[in-house]
Amino acid sequence: MATKGPAKCRRKFLRFFPKGFCDEKYIDWERGYKWDAHERWEETLGRAIHRALIEDGGDYSEVARRAVGIESRDLRPRDMIDIQSFLWVQGSDEYEE
C-alpha cells in the first residue's frame, strides 16, 4: 500500500532537501532569490520611498520604472508580485476602488 498524505509529501521534500528548510539547495531554489528581490524592493521602492514619490507630485511613472527595474532583474519573475498589485498593497490612490 502506497503511503499517502503528509508523510509522503514530507519524505519527497526531504529527498530533494535532506536538511529541510535549512538545506542550501532549498534556500537557493526557493528562498534566496526571493529574499534578494525583497531587499531590492525595500532599497529601491520601500513604503517610505513609494509614499514620497506619490506625495511629491504623483510620480507614478517613476514608481513603475523602479518596480519594472527590480522585477526585470529577477530570473524568475513568475514569483514576483505584479506592479499593479504592489501599488495597490502600498496604498496608491491610483488603484483605490
PDB file of C-alpha atoms in Angstrom:
ATOM      1  CA  MET A   1       0.000   0.000   0.000  1.00  0.00           C
ATOM      2  CA  ALA A   2       1.356   3.392  -1.001  1.00  0.00           C
ATOM      3  CA  THR A   3       1.824   5.978   1.705  1.00  0.00           C
ATOM      4  CA  LYS A   4      -0.477   8.963   1.311  1.00  0.00           C
ATOM      5  CA  GLY A   5      -0.806  12.432   2.684  1.00  0.00           C
ATOM      6  CA  PRO A   6       1.612  14.479   4.708  1.00  0.00           C
ATOM      7  CA  ALA A   7       4.106  11.688   5.391  1.00  0.00           C
ATOM      8  CA  LYS A   8       4.567  11.046   1.671  1.00  0.00           C
ATOM      9  CA  CYS A   9       4.988  14.751   0.955  1.00  0.00           C
ATOM     10  CA  ARG A  10       7.497  15.114   3.781  1.00  0.00           C
ATOM     11  CA  ARG A  11       9.596  12.195   2.527  1.00  0.00           C
ATOM     12  CA  LYS A  12       9.585  13.582  -1.000  1.00  0.00           C
ATOM     13  CA  PHE A  13      10.569  17.037   0.267  1.00  0.00           C
ATOM     14  CA  LEU A  14      13.435  15.552   2.302  1.00  0.00           C
ATOM     15  CA  ARG A  15      14.675  13.576  -0.720  1.00  0.00           C
ATOM     16  CA  PHE A  16      15.223  16.875  -2.507  1.00  0.00           C
ATOM     17  CA  PHE A  17      16.295  18.830   0.571  1.00  0.00           C
ATOM     18  CA  PRO A  18      17.849  16.484   3.176  1.00  0.00           C
ATOM     19  CA  LYS A  19      18.382  19.308   5.692  1.00  0.00           C
ATOM     20  CA  GLY A  20      14.822  20.537   5.270  1.00  0.00           C
ATOM     21  CA  PHE A  21      14.262  24.270   5.222  1.00  0.00           C
ATOM     22  CA  CYS A  22      17.914  24.806   6.225  1.00  0.00           C
ATOM     23  CA  ASP A  23      19.213  22.902   3.205  1.00  0.00           C
ATOM     24  CA  GLU A  24      21.403  25.079   0.983  1.00  0.00           C
ATOM     25  CA  LYS A  25      19.639  23.808  -2.145  1.00  0.00           C
ATOM     26  CA  TYR A  26      16.235  24.755  -0.674  1.00  0.00           C
ATOM     27  CA  ILE A  27      17.493  28.216   0.202  1.00  0.00           C
ATOM     28  CA  ASP A  28      18.934  28.658  -3.287  1.00  0.00           C
ATOM     29  CA  TRP A  29      15.935  27.259  -5.182  1.00  0.00           C
ATOM     30  CA  GLU A  30      13.065  28.536  -3.087  1.00  0.00           C
ATOM     31  CA  ARG A  31      14.102  31.368  -0.768  1.00  0.00           C
ATOM     32  CA  GLY A  32      17.362  33.062  -1.662  1.00  0.00           C
ATOM     33  CA  TYR A  33      16.302  34.827  -4.825  1.00  0.00           C
ATOM     34  CA  LYS A  34      13.011  35.881  -3.232  1.00  0.00           C
ATOM     35  CA  TRP A  35      14.829  37.424  -0.273  1.00  0.00           C
ATOM     36  CA  ASP A  36      17.222  39.207  -2.627  1.00  0.00           C
ATOM     37  CA  ALA A  37      14.266  40.622  -4.547  1.00  0.00           C
ATOM     38  CA  HIS A  38      12.620  41.707  -1.282  1.00  0.00           C
ATOM     39  CA  GLU A  39      15.771  43.571  -0.284  1.00  0.00           C
ATOM     40  CA  ARG A  40      15.876  45.280  -3.699  1.00  0.00           C
ATOM     41  CA  TRP A  41      12.221  46.338  -3.262  1.00  0.00           C
ATOM     42  CA  GLU A  42      12.971  47.799   0.164  1.00  0.00           C
ATOM     43  CA  GLU A  43      16.054  49.680  -1.059  1.00  0.00           C
ATOM     44  CA  THR A  44      14.505  50.971  -4.274  1.00  0.00           C
ATOM     45  CA  LEU A  45      10.788  51.270  -3.610  1.00  0.00           C
ATOM     46  CA  GLY A  46      10.081  50.641   0.072  1.00  0.00           C
ATOM     47  CA  ARG A  47       6.981  52.090   1.712  1.00  0.00           C
ATOM     48  CA  ALA A  48       8.582  55.436   2.637  1.00  0.00           C
ATOM     49  CA  ILE A  49      10.163  55.878  -0.801  1.00  0.00           C
ATOM     50  CA  HIS A  50       6.923  54.927  -2.535  1.00  0.00           C
ATOM     51  CA  ARG A  51       4.929  57.343  -0.399  1.00  0.00           C
ATOM     52  CA  ALA A  52       7.404  60.169  -1.067  1.00  0.00           C
ATOM     53  CA  LEU A  53       7.267  59.615  -4.829  1.00  0.00           C
ATOM     54  CA  ILE A  54       3.475  59.718  -4.813  1.00  0.00           C
ATOM     55  CA  GLU A  55       3.154  62.663  -2.426  1.00  0.00           C
ATOM     56  CA  ASP A  56       5.775  64.696  -4.296  1.00  0.00           C
ATOM     57  CA  GLY A  57       3.607  65.234  -7.334  1.00  0.00           C
ATOM     58  CA  GLY A  58       2.211  61.774  -8.015  1.00  0.00           C
ATOM     59  CA  ASP A  59       5.229  60.410  -9.845  1.00  0.00           C
ATOM     60  CA  TYR A  60       3.595  57.119 -10.829  1.00  0.00           C
ATOM     61  CA  SER A  61       5.865  56.686 -13.834  1.00  0.00           C
ATOM     62  CA  GLU A  62       8.925  56.694 -11.554  1.00  0.00           C
ATOM     63  CA  VAL A  63       7.268  54.159  -9.258  1.00  0.00           C
ATOM     64  CA  ALA A  64       6.552  51.937 -12.264  1.00  0.00           C
ATOM     65  CA  ARG A  65      10.070  52.421 -13.669  1.00  0.00           C
ATOM     66  CA  ARG A  66      11.617  51.339 -10.371  1.00  0.00           C
ATOM     67  CA  ALA A  67       9.265  48.382  -9.991  1.00  0.00           C
ATOM     68  CA  VAL A  68       9.979  47.144 -13.514  1.00  0.00           C
ATOM     69  CA  GLY A  69      13.705  47.577 -12.925  1.00  0.00           C
ATOM     70  CA  ILE A  70      13.544  45.424  -9.802  1.00  0.00           C
ATOM     71  CA  GLU A  71      11.374  42.727 -11.314  1.00  0.00           C
ATOM     72  CA  SER A  72      13.281  42.541 -14.579  1.00  0.00           C
ATOM     73  CA  ARG A  73      16.488  41.682 -12.695  1.00  0.00           C
ATOM     74  CA  ASP A  74      14.922  38.563 -11.227  1.00  0.00           C
ATOM     75  CA  LEU A  75      15.380  35.356 -13.200  1.00  0.00           C
ATOM     76  CA  ARG A  76      12.028  34.006 -12.017  1.00  0.00           C
ATOM     77  CA  PRO A  77       9.524  36.847 -12.392  1.00  0.00           C
ATOM     78  CA  ARG A  78       6.557  34.498 -12.093  1.00  0.00           C
ATOM     79  CA  ASP A  79       7.167  34.523  -8.343  1.00  0.00           C
ATOM     80  CA  MET A  80       7.272  38.282  -8.031  1.00  0.00           C
ATOM     81  CA  ILE A  81       4.235  40.384  -7.263  1.00  0.00           C
ATOM     82  CA  ASP A  82       2.892  42.234 -10.290  1.00  0.00           C
ATOM     83  CA  ILE A  83       3.232  46.005 -10.346  1.00  0.00           C
ATOM     84  CA  GLN A  84      -0.479  46.765 -10.126  1.00  0.00           C
ATOM     85  CA  SER A  85      -0.851  44.545  -7.053  1.00  0.00           C
ATOM     86  CA  PHE A  86       2.246  46.071  -5.490  1.00  0.00           C
ATOM     87  CA  LEU A  87       0.885  49.582  -5.918  1.00  0.00           C
ATOM     88  CA  TRP A  88      -2.457  48.505  -4.501  1.00  0.00           C
ATOM     89  CA  VAL A  89      -0.759  46.927  -1.470  1.00  0.00           C
ATOM     90  CA  GLN A  90       1.290  50.081  -0.947  1.00  0.00           C
ATOM     91  CA  GLY A  91      -1.934  52.112  -0.813  1.00  0.00           C
ATOM     92  CA  SER A  92      -1.585  54.055  -4.036  1.00  0.00           C
ATOM     93  CA  ASP A  93      -4.603  56.257  -4.765  1.00  0.00           C
ATOM     94  CA  GLU A  94      -4.244  55.150  -8.380  1.00  0.00           C
ATOM     95  CA  TYR A  95      -5.705  51.731  -7.506  1.00  0.00           C
ATOM     96  CA  GLU A  96      -8.323  52.515  -4.865  1.00  0.00           C
ATOM     97  CA  GLU A  97     -11.771  51.214  -5.599  1.00  0.00           C
TER      98      GLU A  97
END
